[in-house]
mmCIF file of C-alpha atoms in Angstrom:
data_model
loop_
_atom_site.group_PDB
_atom_site.id
_atom_site.type_symbol
_atom_site.label_atom_id
_atom_site.label_comp_id
_atom_site.label_asym_id
_atom_site.label_seq_id
_atom_site.Cartn_x
_atom_site.Cartn_y
_atom_site.Cartn_z
ATOM 1 C CA MET A 1350 20.792 -5.112 -35.255
ATOM 2 C CA THR A 1351 17.636 -4.705 -33.160
ATOM 3 C CA THR A 1352 17.694 -1.883 -30.605
ATOM 4 C CA GLU A 1353 16.086 -1.840 -27.162
ATOM 5 C CA THR A 1354 13.557 0.676 -28.467
ATOM 6 C CA GLN A 1355 12.578 -1.629 -31.335
ATOM 7 C CA VAL A 1356 12.136 -4.566 -28.946
ATOM 8 C CA GLY A 1357 10.062 -2.397 -26.624
ATOM 9 C CA THR A 1358 7.857 -1.199 -29.467
ATOM 10 C CA ALA A 1359 7.268 -4.778 -30.648
ATOM 11 C CA VAL A 1360 6.428 -5.955 -27.119
ATOM 12 C CA ARG A 1361 3.994 -3.068 -26.641
ATOM 13 C CA ALA A 1362 2.270 -3.752 -29.963
ATOM 14 C CA GLN A 1363 1.882 -7.451 -29.127
ATOM 15 C CA ARG A 1364 0.589 -6.627 -25.624
ATOM 16 C CA LEU A 1365 -2.003 -4.216 -27.021
ATOM 17 C CA SER A 1366 -3.085 -6.707 -29.686
ATOM 18 C CA ARG A 1367 -3.882 -9.112 -26.854
ATOM 19 C CA GLU A 1368 -5.784 -6.380 -25.006
ATOM 20 C CA LEU A 1369 -3.542 -6.512 -21.949
ATOM 21 C CA ASP A 1370 -2.461 -3.528 -19.904
ATOM 22 C CA GLN A 1371 1.054 -3.324 -18.455
ATOM 23 C CA ARG A 1372 -0.106 -4.490 -15.037
ATOM 24 C CA ASP A 1373 -1.764 -7.597 -16.528
ATOM 25 C CA LEU A 1374 1.340 -8.479 -18.533
ATOM 26 C CA ALA A 1375 3.582 -7.954 -15.501
ATOM 27 C CA GLU A 1376 1.437 -10.230 -13.379
ATOM 28 C CA LEU A 1377 1.295 -12.966 -16.022
ATOM 29 C CA ALA A 1378 5.064 -12.779 -16.523
ATOM 30 C CA GLY A 1379 5.815 -12.668 -12.791
ATOM 31 C CA VAL A 1380 7.689 -9.364 -13.026
ATOM 32 C CA GLY A 1381 7.031 -5.851 -11.808
ATOM 33 C CA THR A 1382 4.962 -3.319 -13.694
ATOM 34 C CA SER A 1383 7.943 -0.948 -13.693
ATOM 35 C CA ALA A 1384 10.014 -3.656 -15.407
ATOM 36 C CA VAL A 1385 7.431 -3.932 -18.206
ATOM 37 C CA ARG A 1386 7.304 -0.146 -18.480
ATOM 38 C CA ARG A 1387 11.109 0.075 -18.840
ATOM 39 C CA LEU A 1388 11.169 -2.770 -21.377
ATOM 40 C CA GLU A 1389 8.473 -1.177 -23.542
ATOM 41 C CA SER A 1390 10.067 2.268 -23.418
ATOM 42 C CA GLY A 1391 13.471 0.920 -24.472
ATOM 43 C CA GLN A 1392 15.102 1.939 -21.181
ATOM 44 C CA GLY A 1393 16.634 -1.481 -20.619
ATOM 45 C CA SER A 1394 15.542 -4.751 -19.127
ATOM 46 C CA THR A 1395 16.963 -7.765 -17.419
ATOM 47 C CA MET A 1396 17.190 -10.967 -19.404
ATOM 48 C CA ARG A 1397 14.746 -12.565 -16.968
ATOM 49 C CA THR A 1398 12.123 -9.886 -17.620
ATOM 50 C CA LEU A 1399 12.584 -10.026 -21.377
ATOM 51 C CA LEU A 1400 12.305 -13.814 -21.554
ATOM 52 C CA ALA A 1401 9.290 -13.933 -19.222
ATOM 53 C CA VAL A 1402 7.430 -11.264 -21.209
ATOM 54 C CA LEU A 1403 8.257 -12.878 -24.556
ATOM 55 C CA ALA A 1404 7.004 -16.243 -23.258
ATOM 56 C CA VAL A 1405 3.675 -14.765 -22.107
ATOM 57 C CA LEU A 1406 3.179 -12.950 -25.409
ATOM 58 C CA GLU A 1407 4.340 -16.030 -27.354
ATOM 59 C CA MET A 1408 6.900 -13.936 -29.213
ATOM 60 C CA PRO A 1409 9.916 -15.761 -30.661
ATOM 61 C CA LEU A 1410 13.432 -14.788 -29.699
ATOM 62 C CA THR A 1411 15.840 -14.874 -32.635
ATOM 63 C CA LEU A 1412 19.536 -14.716 -31.865
ATOM 64 C CA PRO A 1413 22.126 -13.507 -34.382
ATOM 65 C CA THR A 1414 24.595 -15.994 -35.802
ATOM 66 C CA ALA A 1415 28.235 -15.725 -34.731
ATOM 67 C CA GLU A 1416 29.326 -13.733 -37.787
ATOM 68 C CA HIS A 1417 26.666 -11.064 -37.128
ATOM 69 C CA GLN A 1418 27.248 -10.495 -33.437
ATOM 70 C CA PRO A 1419 28.290 -6.966 -32.458
ATOM 71 C CA PRO A 1420 31.430 -6.424 -30.375
ATOM 72 C CA VAL A 1421 30.875 -6.586 -26.633
ATOM 73 C CA SER A 1422 31.100 -3.246 -24.871
ATOM 74 C CA ARG A 1423 32.892 -3.051 -21.550
ATOM 75 C CA ARG A 1424 30.633 -0.223 -20.385
ATOM 76 C CA VAL A 1425 27.428 -1.273 -18.644
ATOM 77 C CA ARG A 1426 24.495 0.922 -19.680
ATOM 78 C CA GLY A 1427 23.496 3.348 -16.940
ATOM 79 C CA LYS A 1428 26.332 2.545 -14.538
ATOM 80 C CA THR A 1429 28.481 5.446 -13.410
ATOM 81 C CA HIS A 1430 30.492 5.813 -10.244
ATOM 82 C CA GLY A 1431 28.959 2.669 -8.733
ATOM 83 C CA ARG A 1432 25.426 4.081 -8.883
ATOM 84 C CA PRO A 1433 22.481 1.862 -9.845
ATOM 85 C CA ALA A 1434 20.968 2.080 -13.305
ATOM 86 C CA LEU A 1435 17.792 3.627 -11.918
ATOM 87 C CA GLU A 1436 16.045 5.526 -14.667
ATOM 88 C CA ARG A 1437 13.320 7.467 -12.900
ATOM 89 C CA ARG A 1438 13.754 10.182 -10.297
ATOM 90 C CA GLU A 1439 11.152 8.505 -8.047
ATOM 91 C CA GLU A 1440 13.201 5.284 -8.034
ATOM 92 C CA LYS A 1441 16.322 7.183 -6.971
ATOM 93 C CA ILE A 1442 14.466 8.992 -4.203
ATOM 94 C CA SER A 1443 12.892 5.760 -2.977
ATOM 95 C CA LEU A 1444 16.297 4.060 -2.837
ATOM 96 C CA GLU A 1445 17.816 6.929 -0.832
ATOM 97 C CA LEU A 1446 14.860 6.920 1.568
ATOM 98 C CA HIS A 1447 15.314 3.188 2.104
ATOM 99 C CA ARG A 1448 19.049 3.634 2.631
ATOM 100 C CA ALA A 1449 18.111 6.039 5.443
ATOM 101 C CA VAL A 1450 15.687 3.427 6.821
ATOM 102 C CA ALA A 1451 18.530 0.882 6.706
ATOM 103 C CA ARG A 1452 20.691 3.220 8.807
ATOM 104 C CA ARG A 1453 17.862 3.587 11.331
ATOM 105 C CA LEU A 1454 17.387 -0.200 11.359
ATOM 106 C CA ARG A 1455 21.034 -0.700 12.293
ATOM 107 C CA HIS A 1456 20.674 1.685 15.257
ATOM 108 C CA ASP A 1457 17.136 0.968 16.423
ATOM 109 C CA GLY A 1458 16.044 -2.312 14.873
ATOM 110 C CA PRO A 1459 13.161 -3.235 17.205
ATOM 111 C CA SER A 1460 11.266 0.050 16.800
ATOM 112 C CA VAL A 1461 11.803 0.145 13.013
ATOM 113 C CA ARG A 1462 10.544 -3.438 12.686
ATOM 114 C CA ALA A 1463 7.550 -2.706 14.947
ATOM 115 C CA LYS A 1464 6.534 0.335 12.885
ATOM 116 C CA ALA A 1465 6.849 -1.611 9.622
ATOM 117 C CA ARG A 1466 4.842 -4.548 11.003
ATOM 118 C CA ALA A 1467 2.117 -2.148 12.135
ATOM 119 C CA ASN A 1468 1.937 -0.730 8.582
ATOM 120 C CA LEU A 1469 1.583 -4.114 6.848
ATOM 121 C CA PRO A 1470 -2.192 -4.607 7.374
ATOM 122 C CA ARG A 1471 -2.916 -1.199 5.815
ATOM 123 C CA ILE A 1472 -0.731 -2.008 2.819
ATOM 124 C CA GLU A 1473 -2.298 -5.454 2.422
ATOM 125 C CA SER A 1474 -5.746 -3.890 2.284
ATOM 126 C CA LYS A 1475 -4.699 -1.578 -0.568
ATOM 127 C CA VAL A 1476 -2.667 -3.828 -2.884
ATOM 128 C CA HIS A 1477 -4.199 -5.726 -5.759
ATOM 129 C CA GLY A 1478 -2.730 -8.440 -7.918
ATOM 130 C CA ARG A 1479 -0.795 -11.553 -7.151
ATOM 131 C CA GLN A 1480 2.604 -9.898 -7.582
ATOM 132 C CA ALA A 1481 1.939 -7.024 -5.165
ATOM 133 C CA VAL A 1482 0.508 -9.414 -2.577
ATOM 134 C CA ASP A 1483 3.671 -11.490 -2.917
ATOM 135 C CA TRP A 1484 5.843 -8.397 -2.367
ATOM 136 C CA VAL A 1485 3.979 -7.667 0.879
ATOM 137 C CA ARG A 1486 4.518 -11.290 1.950
ATOM 138 C CA GLN A 1487 8.230 -10.920 1.204
ATOM 139 C CA TRP A 1488 8.384 -7.815 3.424
ATOM 140 C CA ARG A 1489 6.609 -9.710 6.221
ATOM 141 C CA ASP A 1490 9.092 -12.591 5.912
ATOM 142 C CA ALA A 1491 12.052 -10.193 5.833
ATOM 143 C CA LEU A 1492 10.809 -8.347 8.929
ATOM 144 C CA ASP A 1493 10.724 -11.676 10.766
ATOM 145 C CA GLY A 1494 14.110 -12.769 9.399
ATOM 146 C CA PRO A 1495 17.746 -11.886 10.018
ATOM 147 C CA THR A 1496 18.713 -8.222 9.991
ATOM 148 C CA HIS A 1497 21.292 -8.615 7.215
ATOM 149 C CA GLU A 1498 18.638 -10.041 4.854
ATOM 150 C CA LEU A 1499 16.244 -7.199 5.637
ATOM 151 C CA LEU A 1500 19.027 -4.659 5.061
ATOM 152 C CA ASP A 1501 19.849 -6.267 1.705
ATOM 153 C CA LEU A 1502 16.208 -6.125 0.627
ATOM 154 C CA LEU A 1503 15.869 -2.471 1.643
ATOM 155 C CA VAL A 1504 18.681 -1.290 -0.612
ATOM 156 C CA ARG A 1505 18.607 -3.697 -3.563
ATOM 157 C CA GLU A 1506 19.381 -1.759 -6.720
ATOM 158 C CA ASP A 1507 17.874 -4.204 -9.220
ATOM 159 C CA GLU A 1508 14.338 -4.400 -10.607
ATOM 160 C CA HIS A 1509 13.155 -6.523 -7.694
ATOM 161 C CA GLY A 1510 14.354 -3.908 -5.221
ATOM 162 C CA ILE A 1511 12.613 -1.161 -7.183
ATOM 163 C CA ASP A 1512 9.397 -3.193 -7.221
ATOM 164 C CA MET A 1513 9.570 -4.048 -3.509
ATOM 165 C CA ARG A 1514 9.945 -0.393 -2.558
ATOM 166 C CA GLN A 1515 6.607 0.313 -4.275
ATOM 167 C CA VAL A 1516 4.866 -1.459 -1.371
ATOM 168 C CA SER A 1517 7.262 -0.456 1.385
ATOM 169 C CA PRO A 1518 5.977 -0.814 4.953
ATOM 170 C CA PHE A 1519 8.398 1.769 6.346
ATOM 171 C CA ALA A 1520 6.171 4.856 6.258
ATOM 172 C CA GLY A 1521 6.677 6.950 9.372
ATOM 173 C CA VAL A 1522 10.070 5.464 10.275
ATOM 174 C CA LEU A 1523 12.094 8.497 9.205
ATOM 175 C CA SER A 1524 11.944 11.950 10.714
ATOM 176 C CA ASP A 1525 11.189 14.920 8.468
ATOM 177 C CA ASP A 1526 14.875 15.890 8.558
ATOM 178 C CA GLU A 1527 15.971 12.378 7.554
ATOM 179 C CA ARG A 1528 13.450 12.330 4.688
ATOM 180 C CA THR A 1529 14.562 15.752 3.454
ATOM 181 C CA ALA A 1530 18.241 14.773 3.561
ATOM 182 C CA ALA A 1531 17.577 11.535 1.626
ATOM 183 C CA ILE A 1532 15.549 13.330 -1.041
ATOM 184 C CA ARG A 1533 18.226 16.014 -1.387
ATOM 185 C CA LYS A 1534 20.896 13.316 -1.782
ATOM 186 C CA ALA A 1535 18.873 11.519 -4.480
ATOM 187 C CA ARG A 1536 18.508 14.743 -6.457
ATOM 188 C CA GLN A 1537 22.294 15.112 -6.590
ATOM 189 C CA TRP A 1538 22.676 11.955 -8.724
#
């Protein structure tokens, strides 16, 4: 049976043979750079990411026949006590910070939205690549949309949520005390 680490090693070797860096591959596949990084390091990947990357690299996907399939585990890798399968400390901290922003948004939506909108031009001037530009556009659309959709985007625990938080427009929304409390909470995971 092929392990996640073996798949990641094969993907990395194929990417390097094509002289692509992780950012290039992510952009071509329409996924986040962090998703490619996790795939290559064997830390897990969504099916969407795996298939998109394999298609870009023109790598075949071979499925085992029925008699060679391993038993299905009931345990989902990385899930404990309802927490997301976030691998890196920075991802956990970012999620907790955005949960705090979501709380502020519920109490003072207009000022939170105004601060985020004011930050968008600065972010747009610093991002490069089609994917990052699209993430900024998605934030702009969410800031102009219904509150429940913006709240959902702020605290998504999947790869897309992790990627979106990399270009977050919510700098300056939280007080120092709120930031410290969120970081402390993330470190307790």
